[in-house]
Short mmCIF file of C-alpha atoms in Angstrom, two decimals:
data_model
loop_
_atom_site.label_atom_id
_atom_site.label_comp_id
_atom_site.label_asym_id
_atom_site.label_seq_id
_atom_site.Cartn_x
_atom_site.Cartn_y
_atom_site.Cartn_z
CA MET A 20 -100.89 -30.53 -28.38
CA ILE A 21 -99.70 -33.91 -29.72
CA VAL A 22 -101.94 -36.82 -28.77
CA ARG A 23 -100.55 -40.28 -28.09
CA GLY A 24 -101.42 -41.69 -31.52
CA GLU A 25 -99.63 -38.83 -33.25
CA MET A 26 -96.61 -39.37 -31.04
CA GLU A 27 -96.46 -43.06 -32.00
CA ALA A 28 -96.67 -42.17 -35.69
CA ALA A 29 -93.90 -39.60 -35.27
CA VAL A 30 -91.60 -42.14 -33.61
CA VAL A 31 -92.18 -44.64 -36.43
CA ALA A 32 -91.58 -41.94 -39.04
CA VAL A 33 -88.28 -40.96 -37.44
CA LEU A 34 -87.16 -44.58 -37.45
CA GLU A 35 -88.07 -44.97 -41.11
CA VAL A 36 -86.12 -41.83 -42.07
CA LEU A 37 -83.10 -42.98 -40.07
CA VAL A 38 -83.05 -46.41 -41.67
CA GLU A 39 -83.50 -44.95 -45.14
CA GLY A 40 -80.45 -42.80 -44.45
CA ALA A 41 -78.48 -45.80 -43.23
CA SER A 42 -79.37 -47.83 -46.30
CA ARG A 43 -77.99 -45.11 -48.57
CA ASP A 44 -74.70 -44.65 -46.76
CA THR A 45 -73.94 -45.36 -43.13
CA CYS A 46 -71.97 -42.39 -41.84
CA VAL A 47 -70.65 -40.95 -38.62
CA ARG A 48 -69.52 -37.45 -37.83
CA ASP A 49 -66.04 -36.20 -38.62
CA ASP A 50 -65.35 -35.05 -35.04
CA VAL A 51 -64.96 -38.53 -33.54
CA GLY A 52 -63.68 -38.37 -29.98
CA SER A 53 -63.24 -42.05 -29.10
CA LEU A 54 -64.01 -45.55 -30.32
CA ALA A 55 -64.63 -48.76 -28.41
CA ALA A 56 -65.74 -52.31 -29.17
CA VAL A 57 -68.45 -53.56 -26.81
CA GLY A 58 -69.61 -57.05 -27.67
CA ASP A 59 -70.54 -57.00 -31.36
CA ARG A 60 -70.98 -53.22 -31.40
CA LEU A 61 -68.55 -50.49 -32.44
CA ILE A 62 -69.30 -47.50 -30.19
CA VAL A 63 -68.39 -44.13 -31.73
CA ALA A 64 -68.44 -41.03 -29.53
CA SER A 65 -68.45 -37.75 -31.45
CA PHE A 66 -69.01 -34.13 -30.46
CA ASP A 67 -72.76 -34.14 -29.93
CA ARG A 68 -73.91 -37.76 -29.87
CA VAL A 69 -73.01 -41.43 -29.45
CA SER A 70 -73.58 -44.02 -32.20
CA ALA A 71 -73.35 -47.81 -32.30
CA TYR A 72 -72.47 -49.74 -35.45
CA ALA A 73 -72.34 -53.40 -36.43
CA CYS A 74 -69.97 -54.68 -39.10
CA THR A 75 -71.69 -57.34 -41.17
CA SER A 76 -71.62 -59.09 -44.54
CA GLY A 77 -74.12 -60.94 -46.69
CA THR A 78 -73.36 -64.27 -44.97
CA SER A 79 -73.20 -63.15 -41.35
CA GLN A 80 -75.91 -62.81 -38.75
CA GLN A 81 -77.72 -59.52 -39.18
CA PRO A 82 -77.78 -56.87 -36.43
CA LYS A 83 -80.97 -55.47 -35.03
CA PRO A 84 -82.34 -52.58 -37.08
CA LEU A 85 -81.46 -48.97 -36.54
CA ARG A 86 -83.17 -47.23 -33.67
CA ALA A 87 -82.87 -44.06 -31.67
CA ALA A 88 -81.34 -44.69 -28.24
CA ASP A 89 -84.04 -44.75 -25.57
CA ASP A 90 -83.48 -42.38 -22.64
CA GLY A 91 -86.34 -43.88 -20.64
CA GLN A 92 -88.93 -41.27 -21.67
CA ARG A 93 -91.09 -43.28 -24.08
CA ARG A 94 -94.57 -44.47 -23.23
CA SER A 95 -95.53 -48.12 -23.57
CA ARG A 96 -97.70 -47.68 -26.67
CA ALA A 97 -94.96 -45.76 -28.43
CA ARG A 98 -92.56 -48.61 -27.65
CA ALA A 99 -95.01 -51.10 -29.11
CA ALA A 100 -95.21 -49.03 -32.30
CA VAL A 101 -91.44 -48.92 -32.49
CA ALA A 102 -91.27 -52.71 -32.08
CA GLU A 103 -93.71 -53.16 -34.97
CA ALA A 104 -91.66 -50.77 -37.10
CA ARG A 105 -88.49 -52.69 -36.29
CA GLU A 106 -90.04 -55.92 -37.53
CA ARG A 107 -90.85 -54.31 -40.87
CA LEU A 108 -87.51 -52.56 -41.18
CA GLU A 109 -85.44 -55.58 -40.20
CA ARG A 110 -86.22 -57.19 -43.53
CA ARG A 111 -85.02 -54.05 -45.32
CA ILE A 112 -81.68 -54.08 -43.52
CA ALA A 113 -81.28 -57.82 -44.09
CA GLN A 114 -81.89 -57.28 -47.80
CA GLN A 115 -79.31 -54.49 -47.82
CA ALA A 116 -76.68 -56.80 -46.37
CA ARG A 117 -77.56 -59.60 -48.82
CA ASN A 118 -77.06 -57.17 -51.70
CA ALA A 119 -73.58 -56.30 -50.43
CA ASP A 120 -72.08 -59.27 -52.36
CA GLY A 121 -70.05 -60.32 -49.34
CA ASP A 122 -68.47 -56.89 -48.76
CA LYS A 123 -68.27 -55.60 -45.21
CA GLU A 124 -70.93 -53.07 -44.32
CA LEU A 125 -70.88 -50.79 -41.30
CA LEU A 126 -74.52 -50.60 -40.26
CA LEU A 127 -75.85 -48.02 -37.82
CA VAL A 128 -77.74 -49.81 -35.05
CA TRP A 129 -78.59 -46.96 -32.67
CA ARG A 130 -77.71 -43.34 -32.05
CA THR A 131 -78.40 -40.97 -29.18
CA PRO A 132 -80.45 -37.87 -29.99
CA PHE A 133 -78.63 -34.59 -30.41
CA ASP A 134 -78.33 -33.00 -26.94
CA THR A 135 -77.47 -29.31 -26.75
CA ALA A 136 -76.91 -29.59 -22.98
CA ARG A 137 -74.17 -32.24 -23.22
CA SER A 138 -71.24 -32.45 -25.60
CA SER A 139 -67.95 -34.21 -26.33
CA PRO A 140 -68.80 -37.67 -24.99
CA VAL A 141 -65.82 -39.97 -24.51
CA VAL A 142 -65.87 -43.71 -23.82
CA LEU A 143 -64.51 -44.62 -20.38
CA VAL A 144 -62.64 -47.93 -19.87
CA PRO A 145 -63.06 -48.98 -23.54
CA GLU A 146 -61.02 -52.15 -22.98
CA ALA A 147 -63.23 -53.45 -20.14
CA ASP A 148 -66.19 -55.80 -20.56
CA LEU A 149 -68.74 -53.94 -18.45
CA ARG A 150 -72.12 -55.41 -17.59
CA VAL A 151 -75.14 -53.81 -15.97
CA GLY A 152 -77.45 -56.58 -14.87
CA GLU A 153 -77.28 -59.14 -17.68
CA SER A 154 -76.51 -56.62 -20.43
CA ALA A 155 -73.23 -55.42 -21.88
CA ALA A 156 -72.81 -51.71 -21.19
CA VAL A 157 -70.79 -48.71 -22.29
CA VAL A 158 -69.91 -45.89 -19.88
CA LEU A 159 -69.24 -42.38 -21.17
CA ALA A 160 -68.16 -39.06 -19.74
CA THR A 161 -69.98 -35.95 -21.03
CA ARG A 162 -69.64 -32.24 -20.42
CA ASP A 163 -71.91 -29.24 -20.52
CA THR A 164 -71.72 -27.31 -23.77
CA GLY A 165 -70.48 -24.26 -21.88
CA ASN A 166 -67.46 -26.26 -20.72
CA SER A 167 -66.63 -27.76 -24.11
CA GLY A 168 -63.32 -25.89 -24.32
CA THR A 169 -61.91 -27.48 -21.15
CA LEU A 170 -60.09 -30.76 -20.53
CA LEU A 171 -62.67 -31.84 -17.95
CA TRP A 172 -66.01 -33.65 -18.04
CA ASP A 173 -68.75 -33.15 -15.45
CA SER A 174 -71.17 -36.07 -15.95
CA VAL A 175 -70.97 -39.83 -16.41
CA GLU A 176 -73.65 -41.92 -18.08
CA CYS A 177 -74.16 -45.65 -18.64
CA ARG A 178 -75.95 -47.09 -21.68
CA ARG A 179 -76.83 -50.59 -22.81
CA ALA A 180 -74.57 -51.53 -25.72
CA ALA A 181 -77.29 -53.44 -27.56
CA ASP A 182 -79.82 -50.63 -27.95
CA GLY A 183 -78.38 -47.47 -26.34
CA TRP A 184 -80.90 -47.45 -23.46
CA LEU A 185 -79.83 -44.91 -20.82
CA VAL A 186 -79.39 -46.90 -17.60
CA TRP A 187 -78.22 -44.01 -15.42
CA ARG A 188 -76.59 -40.60 -15.54
CA SER A 189 -74.57 -39.14 -12.65
CA ARG A 190 -73.27 -35.63 -12.09
CA VAL A 191 -69.70 -35.85 -10.72
CA GLY A 192 -68.54 -32.21 -10.65
CA SER A 193 -65.39 -32.67 -12.71
CA CYS A 194 -63.39 -35.62 -13.96
CA LEU A 195 -60.84 -36.49 -16.63
CA GLY A 196 -61.65 -38.65 -19.61
CA ASP A 197 -60.59 -42.04 -18.28
CA ALA A 198 -61.52 -44.48 -15.53
CA ILE A 199 -61.01 -48.06 -14.34
CA ALA A 200 -63.53 -50.76 -13.50
CA LEU A 201 -63.15 -52.71 -10.26
CA GLY A 202 -65.93 -55.23 -9.78
CA ASP A 203 -69.18 -53.28 -9.56
CA LYS A 204 -67.31 -50.01 -9.00
CA LEU A 205 -66.21 -47.41 -11.49
CA ILE A 206 -63.17 -45.39 -10.31
CA LEU A 207 -62.91 -41.96 -11.94
CA ARG A 208 -59.77 -39.87 -12.14
CA ALA A 209 -60.60 -36.28 -11.24
CA VAL A 210 -58.21 -33.32 -11.10
CA SER A 211 -56.97 -33.81 -7.53
CA HIS A 212 -59.00 -36.73 -6.22
CA LEU A 213 -60.60 -40.07 -7.04
CA ILE A 214 -64.34 -40.75 -7.28
CA ALA A 215 -65.98 -44.18 -6.96
CA LEU A 216 -69.41 -44.81 -8.52
CA ASP A 217 -71.66 -47.85 -8.30
CA LEU A 218 -71.60 -49.33 -11.82
CA GLN A 219 -75.17 -50.61 -11.53
CA THR A 220 -76.80 -47.38 -10.33
CA GLY A 221 -74.32 -44.51 -10.86
CA LYS A 222 -74.49 -43.58 -7.18
CA GLU A 223 -71.35 -42.02 -5.72
CA LEU A 224 -69.79 -44.34 -3.13
CA TRP A 225 -66.79 -42.29 -1.99
CA ALA A 226 -64.31 -39.60 -3.01
CA THR A 227 -60.76 -39.00 -1.84
CA GLY A 228 -58.88 -35.84 -0.96
CA ASP A 229 -59.82 -32.24 -1.66
CA ARG A 230 -62.38 -31.84 -4.44
CA GLY A 231 -61.32 -28.24 -5.00
CA GLY A 232 -64.03 -25.97 -6.34
CA ASP A 233 -67.16 -27.00 -8.17
CA ASP A 234 -66.23 -25.09 -11.31
CA PRO A 235 -64.85 -27.60 -13.86
CA VAL A 236 -63.58 -24.76 -16.07
CA LEU A 237 -61.32 -23.32 -13.38
CA ASP A 238 -60.27 -26.42 -11.44
CA PHE A 239 -57.76 -27.73 -13.98
CA GLY A 240 -56.00 -24.40 -14.49
CA ARG A 241 -55.67 -23.38 -10.86
CA MET A 242 -54.75 -26.78 -9.41
CA PRO A 243 -50.99 -27.08 -8.68
CA GLU A 244 -49.31 -29.72 -10.83
CA ALA A 245 -48.11 -31.57 -7.72
CA ARG A 246 -51.70 -32.25 -6.63
CA ARG A 247 -53.10 -33.42 -9.97
CA ILE A 248 -53.97 -37.09 -10.37
CA HIS A 249 -52.27 -38.51 -13.46
CA MET A 250 -53.01 -42.24 -13.54
CA VAL A 251 -54.94 -44.94 -11.75
CA ALA A 252 -54.69 -48.74 -11.35
CA SER A 253 -56.46 -51.29 -9.16
CA ALA A 254 -56.12 -54.82 -7.75
CA ASP A 255 -57.03 -56.91 -4.70
CA GLY A 256 -59.43 -54.40 -3.16
CA ARG A 257 -57.03 -51.48 -3.47
CA VAL A 258 -56.82 -48.51 -5.84
CA PHE A 259 -53.45 -46.94 -6.71
CA ALA A 260 -52.85 -43.49 -8.14
CA ALA A 261 -49.95 -41.16 -8.97
CA THR A 262 -49.66 -37.37 -8.77
CA GLY A 263 -47.74 -34.76 -10.72
CA SER A 264 -45.18 -34.43 -7.93
CA GLY A 265 -44.05 -38.06 -8.34
CA GLU A 266 -46.08 -39.47 -5.45
CA VAL A 267 -47.83 -42.83 -5.64
CA PHE A 268 -50.53 -43.68 -3.10
CA ALA A 269 -52.97 -46.49 -2.34
CA VAL A 270 -56.53 -46.32 -0.99
CA ARG A 271 -59.10 -48.95 -0.02
CA ALA A 272 -61.51 -49.70 -2.86
CA ASP A 273 -64.50 -50.06 -0.51
CA THR A 274 -64.05 -46.83 1.47
CA GLY A 275 -61.45 -44.65 -0.31
CA LYS A 276 -59.34 -44.48 2.89
CA GLU A 277 -55.62 -43.96 2.22
CA ILE A 278 -53.34 -46.94 3.01
CA TRP A 279 -49.87 -45.69 2.06
CA ARG A 280 -48.09 -42.98 0.05
CA ARG A 281 -44.60 -42.95 -1.48
CA LYS A 282 -42.46 -40.28 -3.20
CA PHE A 283 -40.28 -40.90 -6.30
CA ALA A 284 -37.50 -38.81 -7.83
CA ALA A 285 -38.53 -39.48 -11.43
CA PHE A 286 -41.81 -38.05 -12.71
CA PRO A 287 -44.18 -40.96 -13.53
CA VAL A 288 -44.99 -41.49 -17.20
CA GLY A 289 -48.64 -40.80 -17.96
CA GLY A 290 -50.66 -44.01 -17.99
CA ALA A 291 -47.72 -46.08 -16.67
CA LEU A 292 -49.07 -47.45 -13.39
CA TYR A 293 -50.02 -51.12 -13.08
CA ALA A 294 -51.08 -53.53 -10.33
CA VAL A 295 -50.02 -57.11 -11.08
CA GLY A 296 -49.53 -60.10 -8.80
CA GLY A 297 -49.44 -58.26 -5.48
CA GLN A 298 -47.09 -55.62 -6.85
CA VAL A 299 -47.44 -52.08 -8.17
CA ILE A 300 -45.34 -51.18 -11.21
CA VAL A 301 -44.44 -47.52 -11.70
CA CYS A 302 -42.53 -46.14 -14.69
CA GLY A 303 -40.44 -43.02 -14.12
CA GLU A 304 -39.81 -40.78 -17.12
CA ASN A 305 -36.31 -39.30 -16.72
CA PRO A 306 -34.09 -41.04 -15.90
CA GLY A 307 -36.12 -43.93 -17.26
CA THR A 308 -36.76 -46.32 -14.39
CA VAL A 309 -39.25 -49.11 -13.75
CA TYR A 310 -40.08 -49.57 -10.06
CA TRP A 311 -41.69 -52.62 -8.46
CA LEU A 312 -43.50 -51.86 -5.17
CA ASP A 313 -45.19 -54.07 -2.61
CA ALA A 314 -48.92 -53.45 -3.07
CA GLU A 315 -49.68 -53.74 0.65
CA THR A 316 -46.98 -51.43 2.03
CA GLY A 317 -45.54 -49.42 -0.90
CA ARG A 318 -42.03 -50.73 -0.13
CA GLU A 319 -39.67 -50.74 -3.12
CA LEU A 320 -38.83 -54.27 -4.26
CA ARG A 321 -36.85 -53.66 -7.44
CA ALA A 322 -35.77 -50.87 -9.81
CA VAL A 323 -34.58 -51.38 -13.40
CA LYS A 324 -33.22 -48.83 -15.88
CA PRO A 325 -33.23 -49.51 -19.65
CA ASP A 326 -29.77 -50.13 -21.15
CA ARG A 327 -29.72 -47.26 -23.61
CA ALA A 328 -27.90 -43.91 -23.79
CA ASP A 329 -31.20 -42.05 -24.07
CA ASN A 330 -33.16 -44.10 -21.58
CA ARG A 331 -36.12 -41.77 -21.11
CA LEU A 332 -39.48 -43.51 -21.05
CA THR A 333 -41.25 -41.23 -23.49
CA ASP A 334 -44.71 -42.83 -23.86
CA ALA A 335 -47.07 -45.04 -21.93
CA PRO A 336 -46.02 -48.74 -21.95
CA ALA A 337 -48.16 -51.70 -23.02
CA LEU A 338 -48.84 -54.34 -20.38
CA LEU A 339 -48.97 -58.00 -21.46
CA SER A 340 -50.55 -59.55 -18.38
CA ARG A 341 -50.93 -63.08 -19.80
CA SER A 342 -47.23 -63.48 -20.53
CA SER A 343 -46.11 -61.24 -17.60
CA ARG A 344 -44.29 -58.81 -19.87
CA LEU A 345 -44.11 -55.02 -20.11
CA CYS A 346 -43.33 -53.21 -23.38
CA LEU A 347 -41.62 -49.82 -22.91
CA VAL A 348 -41.04 -46.93 -25.30
CA VAL A 349 -37.41 -45.91 -24.69
CA GLY A 350 -35.90 -42.71 -26.05
CA ASP A 351 -38.78 -42.28 -28.50
CA ARG A 352 -37.09 -44.77 -30.90
CA GLU A 353 -37.05 -48.18 -29.21
CA VAL A 354 -39.58 -50.73 -27.98
CA CYS A 355 -38.18 -52.79 -25.11
CA ASN A 356 -39.88 -55.90 -23.68
CA LEU A 357 -39.24 -56.74 -19.99
CA ARG A 358 -40.12 -59.73 -17.84
CA LEU A 359 -42.29 -58.64 -14.92
CA ASP A 360 -40.94 -61.28 -12.52
CA THR A 361 -37.23 -60.43 -12.91
CA GLY A 362 -37.04 -57.13 -14.80
CA THR A 363 -34.70 -58.65 -17.41
CA THR A 364 -34.92 -57.65 -21.07
CA VAL A 365 -36.52 -60.21 -23.42
CA TRP A 366 -36.08 -58.27 -26.66
CA LYS A 367 -35.45 -54.79 -28.00
CA THR A 368 -36.54 -53.43 -31.38
CA ASP A 369 -35.26 -50.16 -32.86
CA ILE A 370 -37.91 -48.06 -34.61
CA PRO A 371 -36.60 -45.76 -37.39
CA PHE A 372 -39.00 -42.93 -36.57
CA GLY A 373 -40.46 -41.07 -33.61
CA ILE A 374 -43.02 -43.16 -31.72
CA GLY A 375 -46.38 -41.60 -30.94
CA ARG A 376 -47.66 -44.48 -28.80
CA ILE A 377 -47.88 -48.27 -28.67
CA ALA A 378 -50.76 -50.63 -27.94
CA ALA A 379 -51.19 -54.38 -27.46
CA THR A 380 -53.95 -56.37 -29.13
CA ARG A 381 -56.51 -58.02 -26.87
CA ASP A 382 -54.97 -61.47 -27.38
CA GLU A 383 -51.52 -59.96 -26.59
CA ARG A 384 -49.96 -61.53 -29.69
CA HIS A 385 -49.11 -58.21 -31.39
CA ILE A 386 -47.75 -54.80 -30.44
CA VAL A 387 -48.81 -51.98 -32.75
CA VAL A 388 -46.51 -48.95 -32.99
CA PHE A 389 -48.15 -45.69 -34.07
CA PRO A 390 -45.80 -42.97 -35.39
CA ASP A 391 -45.55 -39.54 -33.85
CA ARG A 392 -47.41 -36.84 -35.76
CA TRP A 393 -44.15 -34.97 -36.38
CA SER A 394 -42.08 -37.97 -37.51
CA PHE A 395 -40.89 -38.01 -41.14
CA GLY A 396 -41.56 -41.28 -42.92
CA GLY A 397 -43.17 -42.88 -39.89
CA LYS A 398 -45.30 -45.98 -40.49
CA VAL A 399 -47.78 -47.99 -38.51
CA THR A 400 -45.71 -51.02 -37.50
CA CYS A 401 -46.97 -54.32 -36.13
CA LEU A 402 -44.52 -56.30 -33.96
CA ASP A 403 -44.69 -59.92 -32.85
CA ALA A 404 -45.12 -59.66 -29.07
CA ALA A 405 -43.07 -62.81 -28.44
CA SER A 406 -39.97 -61.85 -30.43
CA GLY A 407 -40.21 -58.17 -31.31
CA ARG A 408 -39.94 -58.98 -35.02
CA ALA A 409 -41.70 -56.53 -37.37
CA LEU A 410 -44.54 -58.34 -39.14
CA TRP A 411 -45.73 -55.54 -41.39
CA THR A 412 -45.65 -51.79 -41.88
CA ALA A 413 -48.20 -49.51 -43.49
CA ARG A 414 -48.46 -45.84 -44.29
CA PRO A 415 -50.48 -44.11 -41.58
CA LEU A 416 -53.84 -42.89 -42.82
CA THR A 417 -53.65 -39.94 -40.45
CA LYS A 418 -50.81 -37.93 -38.94
CA ASP A 419 -52.45 -37.81 -35.53
CA PRO A 420 -51.82 -40.98 -33.45
CA ASP A 421 -54.89 -40.13 -31.36
CA ARG A 422 -57.04 -40.69 -34.46
CA MET A 423 -55.81 -44.30 -34.76
CA HIS A 424 -57.51 -46.83 -32.53
CA LEU A 425 -56.83 -50.49 -31.83
CA VAL A 426 -60.23 -52.19 -31.57
CA ASN A 427 -60.37 -55.97 -31.20
CA GLU A 428 -58.25 -57.34 -34.08
CA ALA A 429 -58.27 -54.27 -36.32
CA VAL A 430 -56.59 -50.86 -36.53
CA LEU A 431 -59.25 -48.20 -37.03
CA SER A 432 -57.99 -44.93 -38.50
CA ILE A 433 -59.85 -41.69 -39.11
CA GLU A 434 -58.31 -40.82 -42.45
CA ASP A 435 -57.64 -37.17 -43.28
CA ARG A 436 -59.24 -36.05 -46.56
CA LEU A 437 -60.26 -32.68 -47.90
CA ALA A 438 -63.77 -33.66 -48.99
CA ALA A 439 -64.71 -35.96 -46.09
CA ASP A 440 -62.79 -37.95 -43.51
CA THR A 441 -63.01 -41.72 -43.69
CA LEU A 442 -63.04 -44.46 -41.05
CA THR A 443 -60.84 -47.32 -42.27
CA ALA A 444 -60.21 -50.73 -40.69
CA GLN A 445 -56.95 -52.63 -41.25
CA ARG A 446 -56.49 -56.28 -40.31
CA ILE A 447 -53.92 -56.87 -37.56
CA ALA A 448 -52.62 -60.07 -39.16
CA ASP A 449 -51.25 -58.38 -42.30
CA GLY A 450 -52.29 -54.70 -42.36
CA GLN A 451 -54.70 -55.20 -45.26
CA VAL A 452 -57.72 -52.89 -45.46
CA LEU A 453 -60.93 -54.64 -44.38
CA TRP A 454 -63.40 -51.86 -45.09
CA SER A 455 -63.65 -48.09 -45.35
CA ARG A 456 -66.63 -45.81 -44.66
CA LYS A 457 -67.08 -42.10 -45.16
CA LEU A 458 -67.33 -39.79 -42.18
CA GLN A 459 -69.56 -36.76 -42.53
#
C-alpha cells in the first residue's frame, strides 16, 4: 500500500523524468492524428495520448514547465508537491531555452497519461477559440480501443489548454471526428443525427433524428448513404446539415427541432456548407453548382456554375468571411474565387497538378494549396487571397495532404522518413522552414 508521502514523491519523480526527457529532445509520436493551435499551445493528438507544446526561443517568454495532464484525481498534498517541483524545474527549462542561441525550440508543456481504454483522439473544431469558464480549452473525440478500426468515436472530452486539466468527459454513443461551436453549445456530427452538448459541462442538450443502434462499429456500415450526415454549419440560432442523398435541413439550436428541409440534384461536396449573412451556401459536386438559400425558409435565392469544361467541385472550398469570398476547387486543377454577394468570379488560378485540398490562413490573406497524394510534381503553393497570384511554391514534405496542417501562420508537415518522421514548420510569408523536430 502506497502512503500519501510516497505518492507525492512518485509524482515529483515522474515530473523530473519527463522534464529530463524533454530537455534532451522534445518528441511526439509518429502516429499524429490531428494538430491545433489553442492560444500559445500546439495541441498534438496521437494514437494513445494528447500532448501540448510551446514554441519558444532564447528571447521569448518561457512556457510553464512540463507536467502530466491532471484528470482530477490528485490529492491536495500531491498537487502542492507538484507545484514545488515545477518551481525548481522551471529554471531548468528556462536555462534550456537560453542555451538555444535564438533557435526555435518545441517544448513539451503537458501530456495526458497513456490510456488503454481510449485511443485515437482527434481535435474537434480546431479553428475555434473555445473557452470553459475563463480558460482556453481544447475539445477532443476519443474512441474505445476495441473500436479503433472504425471511422467513429464514442466519447468527447474537454481539457484546459494551459495545463491539460480534464474539465469533463461525455459518452455520446457514436460521432464523427468533427464538430462546430455555437455559443456555449458543441454540435457533433453523428452518423445519421446531430448531438448538442453543453460546452461548459459536457451534458447532452438534444439530439435529432434516429440514433440507430448503440454499436459504433456497426452503425457506419449499415446506415444507408442517404441518411448519413455529411456536414454541419450554424448561424443565428439555427444549425444546418446535409445528408448523403443531397438533402439540406435546418434545426433550432436550442431544441434541435427541424425547421425546414430541401432536396438538391447535385450531391453536396463534403465540408461545403456555410451559413453567412442570413443565407446558407451549399456546393454541389457534379455538375458543380453553388447554391444560395434563405436561412429562414430554405428557399433558393441564387445558383452559380463555374465557367469551366470540367466544372466539378472536387474538394471542400475555403470560406473567406471577412472579404465575403468563397474559394472553390474546380475540376481538380483550378482555384476559383467568388463574391458571396453576387456569385461573380473575382479571379481564377490554374494549378498544374492535382489538388488534394485548400485552406485559408486565419487572417484570410493567403490560400494554401496542398497537392493530391497521387499528383506527379505537385507542390505546396501559397496564393495571394486578393488576386490569386502564386507567392511561393515548395516541395511537399509528405505525399499525404492529411499530414499537412495549416496552424496560425505556419504550414506544419509530418515529414516521411525511414528512420523517424519529423514535424516541420514552414512560414506562410515565404515558405521558409522555421523549425523541425523529430517524431518518435
